[in-house]
Every structure is written in structure tokens, then in C-alpha cells.
Coordinates of C-alpha atoms in Angstrom, one line a residue:
L1 CA -8.0 -10.4 53.6
K2 CA -7.3 -7.8 56.2
L3 CA -3.7 -7.4 55.2
Q4 CA -3.0 -7.0 51.6
F5 CA -0.1 -5.8 49.4
L6 CA 0.4 -2.3 48.3
Y7 CA 3.4 -0.7 46.5
L8 CA 2.4 2.9 45.9
I9 CA 1.8 5.4 48.7
G10 CA 0.4 8.8 47.6
G11 CA 1.2 7.9 44.0
V12 CA 4.9 7.4 44.7
D13 CA 6.6 4.1 44.0
I14 CA 8.2 3.0 47.2
R15 CA 9.7 -0.2 45.9
A16 CA 13.4 -0.5 46.4
A17 CA 15.4 -1.5 43.3
P18 CA 15.9 -5.3 43.6
M19 CA 19.2 -7.2 43.2
P20 CA 19.6 -8.8 39.8
S21 CA 17.6 -12.0 39.5
P22 CA 16.7 -14.1 36.5
Y23 CA 13.2 -14.6 38.0
Y24 CA 12.4 -11.0 38.6
E25 CA 9.4 -9.9 36.4
N26 CA 10.0 -12.9 34.2
H27 CA 6.9 -15.0 33.5
E28 CA 8.8 -17.5 31.4
L29 CA 11.3 -18.8 33.9
V30 CA 10.1 -21.1 36.7
C31 CA 12.1 -21.9 39.8
P32 CA 12.1 -25.8 39.9
V33 CA 10.5 -26.1 43.3
R34 CA 7.0 -27.3 44.3
V35 CA 5.4 -26.6 47.6
N36 CA 3.4 -29.2 49.4
M37 CA 0.0 -27.8 50.4
E38 CA 0.0 -29.7 53.7
T39 CA 3.4 -28.4 54.8
A40 CA 3.5 -25.1 52.9
K41 CA 4.2 -22.9 55.9
D42 CA 7.5 -24.8 56.5
E43 CA 8.6 -24.7 52.9
V44 CA 7.9 -21.2 51.6
L45 CA 11.0 -19.6 53.3
G46 CA 13.2 -21.9 51.2
V47 CA 11.3 -20.8 48.1
V48 CA 11.9 -17.2 48.9
Q49 CA 15.6 -17.8 49.5
K50 CA 15.9 -19.3 46.0
I51 CA 13.9 -16.7 44.1
V52 CA 14.8 -13.4 45.9
P53 CA 18.6 -12.7 45.9
E54 CA 18.4 -10.6 49.0
W55 CA 17.0 -13.5 50.9
A56 CA 19.7 -16.0 50.1
G57 CA 20.8 -17.7 53.3
Q58 CA 18.7 -15.4 55.5
A59 CA 16.4 -16.4 58.4
G60 CA 12.9 -15.2 58.4
A61 CA 9.4 -15.4 59.9
V62 CA 6.5 -16.9 58.0
S63 CA 2.9 -16.1 58.9
Q64 CA -0.2 -17.3 57.0
I65 CA -2.7 -14.8 55.8
S66 CA -6.3 -16.0 56.3
G67 CA -9.3 -15.3 54.2
G68 CA -8.3 -16.5 50.7
I69 CA -10.7 -18.9 49.0
T70 CA -8.5 -19.8 46.0
N71 CA -4.8 -19.9 47.2
L72 CA -2.7 -20.2 50.3
L73 CA -1.0 -16.9 51.1
F74 CA 2.0 -16.4 53.4
K75 CA 3.8 -13.3 54.5
V76 CA 7.6 -13.7 54.8
E77 CA 9.6 -11.1 56.7
G78 CA 13.1 -10.9 58.2
A79 CA 15.8 -8.6 59.3
E80 CA 15.6 -4.8 58.6
G81 CA 16.4 -4.1 55.0
L82 CA 15.1 -7.4 53.6
P83 CA 12.1 -7.0 51.4
V84 CA 8.9 -8.3 52.9
V85 CA 7.3 -10.6 50.4
L86 CA 4.1 -12.5 49.9
V87 CA 4.2 -16.1 48.8
R88 CA 1.1 -17.3 46.9
V89 CA 0.7 -21.1 46.7
F90 CA -1.9 -21.9 44.0
G91 CA -4.9 -23.8 45.4
T92 CA -5.6 -27.4 44.5
N93 CA -7.4 -27.7 41.1
T94 CA -7.5 -23.9 40.5
E95 CA -6.0 -24.5 37.1
V96 CA -9.5 -25.8 36.2
M97 CA -10.7 -22.1 36.3
I98 CA -7.5 -20.1 35.9
N99 CA -4.9 -20.2 33.1
R100 CA -1.8 -19.9 35.1
D101 CA 0.4 -19.0 32.1
D102 CA -1.9 -16.0 31.4
D103 CA -2.0 -15.2 35.1
N104 CA 1.7 -15.1 35.5
R105 CA 2.2 -13.2 32.3
T106 CA -0.3 -10.5 33.4
C107 CA 1.2 -10.2 36.8
A108 CA 4.7 -9.7 35.4
L109 CA 3.6 -7.1 33.0
L110 CA 1.6 -5.2 35.6
S111 CA 4.7 -5.2 37.9
K112 CA 6.8 -3.7 35.1
K113 CA 4.2 -1.0 34.6
G114 CA 4.0 -0.3 38.3
F115 CA 0.3 -1.2 38.4
G116 CA 0.4 -4.5 40.3
P117 CA 2.3 -6.1 43.1
L118 CA 6.0 -6.5 42.5
F119 CA 6.7 -9.8 40.7
W120 CA 9.7 -11.5 42.3
G121 CA 9.3 -14.7 40.5
M122 CA 7.5 -18.0 40.0
F123 CA 7.9 -21.5 41.3
E124 CA 6.1 -24.6 40.0
N125 CA 2.8 -24.1 41.9
G126 CA 3.0 -20.5 43.0
R127 CA 4.5 -17.0 42.9
V128 CA 6.5 -14.7 45.1
E129 CA 5.1 -11.1 45.2
G130 CA 5.8 -7.8 46.9
F131 CA 4.0 -7.2 50.2
I132 CA 3.1 -4.0 52.1
P133 CA 0.2 -3.7 54.6
A134 CA -3.0 -2.1 53.4
V135 CA -6.7 -2.4 54.0
P136 CA -9.4 -3.6 51.6
V137 CA -12.5 -1.6 51.1
E138 CA -15.6 -2.9 52.9
C139 CA -18.6 -3.8 50.8
E140 CA -20.9 -1.3 52.4
N141 CA -18.4 1.5 51.7
M142 CA -17.8 0.9 48.0
G143 CA -20.6 3.3 47.0
D144 CA -19.4 6.2 49.3
A145 CA -19.5 9.5 47.5
A146 CA -15.8 10.1 48.0
L147 CA -14.7 6.5 47.3
A148 CA -16.7 5.3 44.3
P149 CA -15.2 8.0 42.0
L150 CA -11.7 6.9 42.9
I151 CA -12.6 3.3 42.1
A152 CA -14.0 4.4 38.7
Q153 CA -11.0 6.5 37.9
E154 CA -8.6 3.6 38.7
L155 CA -10.7 1.3 36.6
R156 CA -10.5 3.7 33.6
K157 CA -6.7 3.8 34.0
M158 CA -6.6 0.0 33.9
H159 CA -8.9 -0.1 30.9
E160 CA -6.5 2.2 29.0
M161 CA -3.5 0.0 29.6
D162 CA -2.1 -2.0 26.6
L163 CA -1.1 -5.4 27.9
P164 CA -0.1 -7.8 25.1
P165 CA -1.2 -10.1 23.8
Q166 CA -4.6 -8.7 23.1
T167 CA -7.2 -11.4 22.8
A168 CA -10.9 -11.6 21.9
P169 CA -13.2 -10.7 24.9
V170 CA -13.1 -13.5 27.3
L171 CA -16.6 -13.1 28.8
F172 CA -18.8 -15.4 26.8
P173 CA -16.3 -18.0 25.7
K174 CA -15.2 -18.5 29.3
T175 CA -18.7 -18.5 30.7
T176 CA -19.8 -21.0 28.0
Q177 CA -16.8 -23.2 28.8
W178 CA -17.5 -23.2 32.6
M179 CA -21.2 -23.9 31.9
C180 CA -20.3 -27.0 29.8
M181 CA -17.9 -28.2 32.5
A182 CA -20.5 -27.6 35.3
R183 CA -23.3 -29.4 33.6
A184 CA -21.0 -32.5 33.1
L185 CA -20.1 -32.8 36.8
D186 CA -21.0 -35.8 39.0
F187 CA -21.2 -35.6 42.8
S188 CA -22.1 -39.3 43.3
E189 CA -19.4 -39.5 45.9
A190 CA -21.4 -37.1 48.0
P191 CA -25.1 -38.0 47.6
A192 CA -26.5 -35.0 49.5
K193 CA -24.5 -32.7 47.2
Q194 CA -25.6 -34.6 44.2
A195 CA -29.2 -34.1 45.2
R196 CA -28.7 -30.3 45.6
Y197 CA -26.9 -30.2 42.2
E198 CA -29.8 -31.9 40.5
K199 CA -32.5 -29.9 42.3
N200 CA -31.0 -26.4 42.0
F201 CA -29.5 -26.2 38.5
D202 CA -31.5 -26.4 35.3
F203 CA -28.5 -26.2 32.9
A204 CA -30.7 -26.3 29.8
A205 CA -32.6 -23.2 30.9
L206 CA -29.3 -21.5 32.0
Q207 CA -27.8 -22.2 28.6
G208 CA -30.7 -20.6 26.9
E209 CA -30.3 -17.5 29.1
L210 CA -26.6 -17.3 28.4
E211 CA -27.2 -17.5 24.6
W212 CA -29.9 -14.8 24.8
L213 CA -27.8 -12.6 27.0
E214 CA -24.8 -12.8 24.7
K215 CA -27.0 -11.5 21.8
E216 CA -28.3 -8.7 24.0
L217 CA -25.0 -7.5 25.3
T218 CA -23.1 -7.7 22.0
G219 CA -26.0 -6.4 20.0
E220 CA -27.1 -2.9 18.7
G221 CA -29.0 -2.1 21.9
I222 CA -25.9 -1.7 24.0
H223 CA -23.8 1.5 23.8
P224 CA -20.7 0.9 21.7
F225 CA -18.4 2.3 24.4
L226 CA -19.3 -0.6 26.7
K227 CA -18.7 -3.2 24.0
E228 CA -15.1 -2.1 23.4
N229 CA -12.4 -4.7 24.1
V230 CA -10.2 -3.5 26.9
F231 CA -7.9 -5.0 29.5
S232 CA -10.2 -5.8 32.4
H233 CA -9.9 -7.0 36.0
N234 CA -13.0 -9.2 35.8
D235 CA -13.1 -9.8 39.6
L236 CA -13.4 -6.3 41.2
L237 CA -14.8 -7.3 44.5
N238 CA -14.2 -5.4 47.7
G239 CA -11.2 -7.5 48.8
N240 CA -9.4 -6.7 45.6
I241 CA -9.6 -2.9 46.1
L242 CA -7.1 -1.5 48.6
L243 CA -6.8 1.7 50.5
P244 CA -3.4 3.0 51.8
K245 CA -3.6 2.1 55.5
D246 CA -2.9 5.5 57.0
A247 CA -4.0 7.9 54.3
D248 CA -6.4 10.6 55.3
P249 CA -8.0 11.6 53.2
V250 CA -7.8 8.7 50.7
T251 CA -7.0 10.1 47.3
K252 CA -6.3 6.9 45.4
V253 CA -7.2 3.2 45.5
H254 CA -5.3 0.2 44.1
F255 CA -6.4 -3.0 42.5
I256 CA -4.9 -6.5 43.2
D257 CA -5.4 -10.1 42.3
Y258 CA -5.6 -10.4 38.5
E259 CA -6.1 -14.1 38.3
Y260 CA -9.2 -13.7 36.2
G261 CA -7.9 -10.6 34.4
G262 CA -7.8 -10.4 30.7
W263 CA -9.3 -8.6 27.6
N264 CA -13.0 -8.2 27.9
L265 CA -16.0 -6.1 27.1
R266 CA -15.6 -2.8 29.0
G267 CA -19.1 -3.1 30.5
F268 CA -18.4 -6.3 32.4
D269 CA -16.2 -4.6 35.0
F270 CA -19.0 -2.2 35.7
G271 CA -21.8 -4.7 36.2
N272 CA -19.6 -7.2 38.0
H273 CA -18.3 -4.6 40.4
W274 CA -21.8 -3.4 41.2
A275 CA -22.9 -7.0 41.9
E276 CA -20.1 -7.2 44.5
Y277 CA -21.7 -4.6 46.6
A278 CA -23.7 -7.5 48.0
G279 CA -20.6 -9.6 48.8
T280 CA -21.1 -13.3 49.4
D281 CA -24.5 -12.6 51.1
C282 CA -26.0 -12.0 47.7
D283 CA -28.8 -9.8 49.1
Y284 CA -29.2 -7.8 45.9
P285 CA -32.5 -6.0 46.8
K286 CA -30.8 -4.6 49.9
S287 CA -27.2 -4.0 48.7
F288 CA -27.2 -3.4 44.9
P289 CA -26.1 0.2 44.3
T290 CA -28.8 2.7 43.6
Q291 CA -29.3 4.5 40.3
E292 CA -27.7 7.6 41.9
V293 CA -24.6 5.7 43.0
R294 CA -24.2 3.9 39.7
E295 CA -24.5 7.2 37.8
R296 CA -21.9 8.8 40.0
F297 CA -19.6 6.0 39.2
V298 CA -20.1 6.3 35.5
R299 CA -19.8 10.1 35.5
A300 CA -16.4 9.8 37.3
Y301 CA -15.3 7.1 34.8
I302 CA -16.0 9.2 31.7
D303 CA -15.0 12.6 33.1
G304 CA -12.6 14.1 30.5
H305 CA -12.9 11.1 28.2
P306 CA -12.6 12.1 24.6
S307 CA -15.6 10.0 23.7
F308 CA -17.8 12.1 26.0
P309 CA -16.8 15.7 25.7
A310 CA -20.2 16.7 27.1
A311 CA -21.2 14.1 29.7
D312 CA -24.8 15.3 30.1
D313 CA -27.3 13.6 32.3
A314 CA -28.9 11.8 29.3
A315 CA -25.5 10.3 28.3
V316 CA -24.7 9.2 31.8
A317 CA -28.2 7.7 32.3
R318 CA -27.9 5.7 29.0
L319 CA -24.4 4.4 29.9
T320 CA -25.5 3.5 33.4
A321 CA -28.6 1.6 32.2
D322 CA -26.5 -0.4 29.6
A323 CA -23.6 -1.1 32.0
T324 CA -26.1 -2.4 34.6
K325 CA -27.2 -5.1 32.2
F326 CA -23.7 -6.6 32.5
T327 CA -24.5 -7.5 36.1
L328 CA -26.5 -10.4 34.6
A329 CA -23.4 -11.7 32.9
A330 CA -21.6 -11.6 36.2
H331 CA -24.3 -13.7 37.8
L332 CA -23.9 -16.4 35.2
Y333 CA -20.1 -16.2 35.1
W334 CA -19.7 -16.6 38.8
G335 CA -22.6 -19.0 39.2
F336 CA -21.0 -21.6 36.9
W337 CA -17.6 -20.9 38.5
A338 CA -19.1 -21.7 41.9
V339 CA -20.6 -25.0 40.7
L340 CA -17.1 -26.0 39.5
Q341 CA -15.6 -24.9 42.8
A342 CA -18.2 -27.0 44.7
K343 CA -16.6 -30.0 43.0
H344 CA -13.0 -29.1 43.0
S345 CA -12.2 -26.7 45.9
P346 CA -11.0 -28.0 49.3
I347 CA -12.0 -24.6 50.9
D348 CA -14.7 -24.8 53.6
F349 CA -17.3 -22.7 51.8
D350 CA -20.8 -23.5 50.5
F351 CA -20.1 -23.0 46.8
M352 CA -23.2 -24.8 45.8
E353 CA -25.4 -22.3 47.8
Y354 CA -23.4 -19.4 46.4
A355 CA -24.1 -20.7 42.8
R356 CA -27.8 -20.9 43.6
Q357 CA -27.8 -17.4 44.9
R358 CA -26.1 -16.0 41.8
F359 CA -28.5 -17.7 39.4
D360 CA -31.4 -16.5 41.5
G361 CA -29.9 -13.0 41.3
Y362 CA -29.8 -13.3 37.6
F363 CA -33.6 -14.0 37.3
L364 CA -34.4 -11.5 40.0
Q365 CA -32.7 -8.6 38.2
K366 CA -33.2 -9.6 34.6
G367 CA -36.7 -8.1 34.2
E368 CA -35.8 -5.0 36.1
F369 CA -32.6 -4.2 34.1
F370 CA -34.0 -4.8 30.7
A371 CA -37.3 -3.2 31.4
T372 CA -35.8 0.1 32.6
A373 CA -32.9 0.4 30.1
Q374 CA -33.5 2.9 27.3

């Protein structure tokens, strides 16, 4: 997305105090309205008028934001003084991968803490959020010497948040669930897709890899710090990292889109983020961050952390090597996710090919990461 939502400029909360509303930052109350995906653009203004008190009876302009591969997104703006909002209409069948109760609870809590977009309220198949223009980081810039430390520092801040309820780490239960669902799919209604499904995915072998990887990443060989259970983003790709539009220099970044957020092993956000340097091209030999870039990221993350009073080169190298191993978990996690999307998503994107590339990335990097880790 080229336009995203942001609510802090220079660390200052710019959100005006809203009029009283029963829906505001309330993840338990749902406005009884459902938006039709085919006519959503014509319907979202009515939803905003019901949920946001300032908008009651007001005229407004609705524009669709392109680029989302999960939901439909609309910007709604009106006369001066009316809050500009974003309406997120949940994509068809996205509940297969996303627990919407958890998603809404997380977004409401983050709004209360000033860490996420303002939560105006929910309707039956979507949510109304705060909207302010900002720009996402480009994949090729995520490792910049000035930017990567800012991402690491924001990640640490998020990991230190206490968002109830705390659950067990989601990584391996969720990946296993998606794997079981993916291997049970049938694409017989699309013979060409069924042929690709049968040719490209050896689920018995992938299950063996997943079981082996779980033992490795939760075993004694991984630094305990990376196995701690923390609130995690779990989808820290470039489009979910925002820069204030006119800030120069940039001194802070902001994270958005917590649909996959939840409690998880600390190391997953590291490995998953580094895999996203390659974007959807999945050219890991070309785009995966170098050892130097990864160590810079780790050093910025642990700077001043009480667990590392002396972050010497050896400590940083050990953490970096172990965190890098979590990239393999990200390949499996999003690989199985993509197989499910190939079945359920109406989005025009080759999810089947993306799944193949993620699984190929797993096998490509497995030997390297486990051979070099100390």
C-alpha cells in the first residue's frame, strides 16, 4: 500500500479526542451491519456514519486503497474537522487463517496503548480505523544503516508490551494446523491447479521438516532469549513498516496490520522480518540480509537490554546466528499459508507459486543456517 495509516508524528499523539461512542476501542461490541464485497465502496460510508459519532448524517468521499491481498480497504474523508478513517472489509474466507476475535481484541488494545491505528469500532465483517497518510518502507531499504536500527528498536518496544491474554507461543501450533489443512485440500475444480498442487508439495516430507525444526528451535541449542514468549507482530514485511511522510531525518518507524499478531517465540519476528527483505520475489540469495546487516539489527535491538549489559561481538554473533534459524520457520509458516490462500483467496495472485518458492527457500537456506550457527 502506498498510503497507510499513521497516528504519531515525531512521537507526539496527534489523534483528537473522539466523541463518546460505545464502539470506540471496544472489541466486544459489533455494529450489526454487513458489507457486501461486490458493492462495498457504496456501503462503507453508511457504516462509518453508524460507528463514528462525528460522521452521523455527514456526506463524505470514499476511495479504495489498492494493494491489499487480504482485505478490501477504503479511505473515507469529508468536511474539515471530520476524522479521516479507514474501513477494512475482511476478505472472503480470511477467517480460515485469521482468528477475527483475537485480531479485533489486539487492535483495540493496541489503540488504547497508542501503538496501533485508532480503533473506531467493528461491524460484522470489518473494522473502522484511524487513517493518516504515510509511506511504507521499500524492501531494498529495510537494511539501511540508519533505518534497520529504528525497526529493531520499535520491535523491542512491541516485544516488551503486555497484551492480555498471554497464550502459548503460536508458531508451531499454527504452522501445524495450516499444514494439516493444506495437505487435505482438493483442487479438482481446477485441474491445472490440482496438477501443480500434487507436483510441487510433498507434505509428508514437509511434516518431517516441521517436526525436526520445532525440536531445533525450542531445544537447548537456541539462545534462551530468543525462545522467550513475547507479544509478536508475526508479519513484519515492508508494507507493515511505516515512515512519517515528510520526516527528514526519520527518527522513528511505526508498525501496522496485526492480523497475525500474538504471543510467540521472540526469534520468529527476527527471522521472519529478514526473509521479507526478498519481498514476494523470494530471491533469497540476492536479497537476504548479510551477516553485517543482521548483526547491526540485533545490536540495536539488545542495546541497553538488562539481559545483555555487555553486548560484545561474540554475544551479538551468537544471537544473530540463532535468530537467523527462525527464517526457516517463516518459510514453512507462510508456505502452508499460501497453499491455503491458493484455495480460498479471490485475489489475483499466484499463491501456489509463492508457496513453492517459500518451501524452496527453506531447503536452500537450511544447510547454510544450521552449518554456520555456533
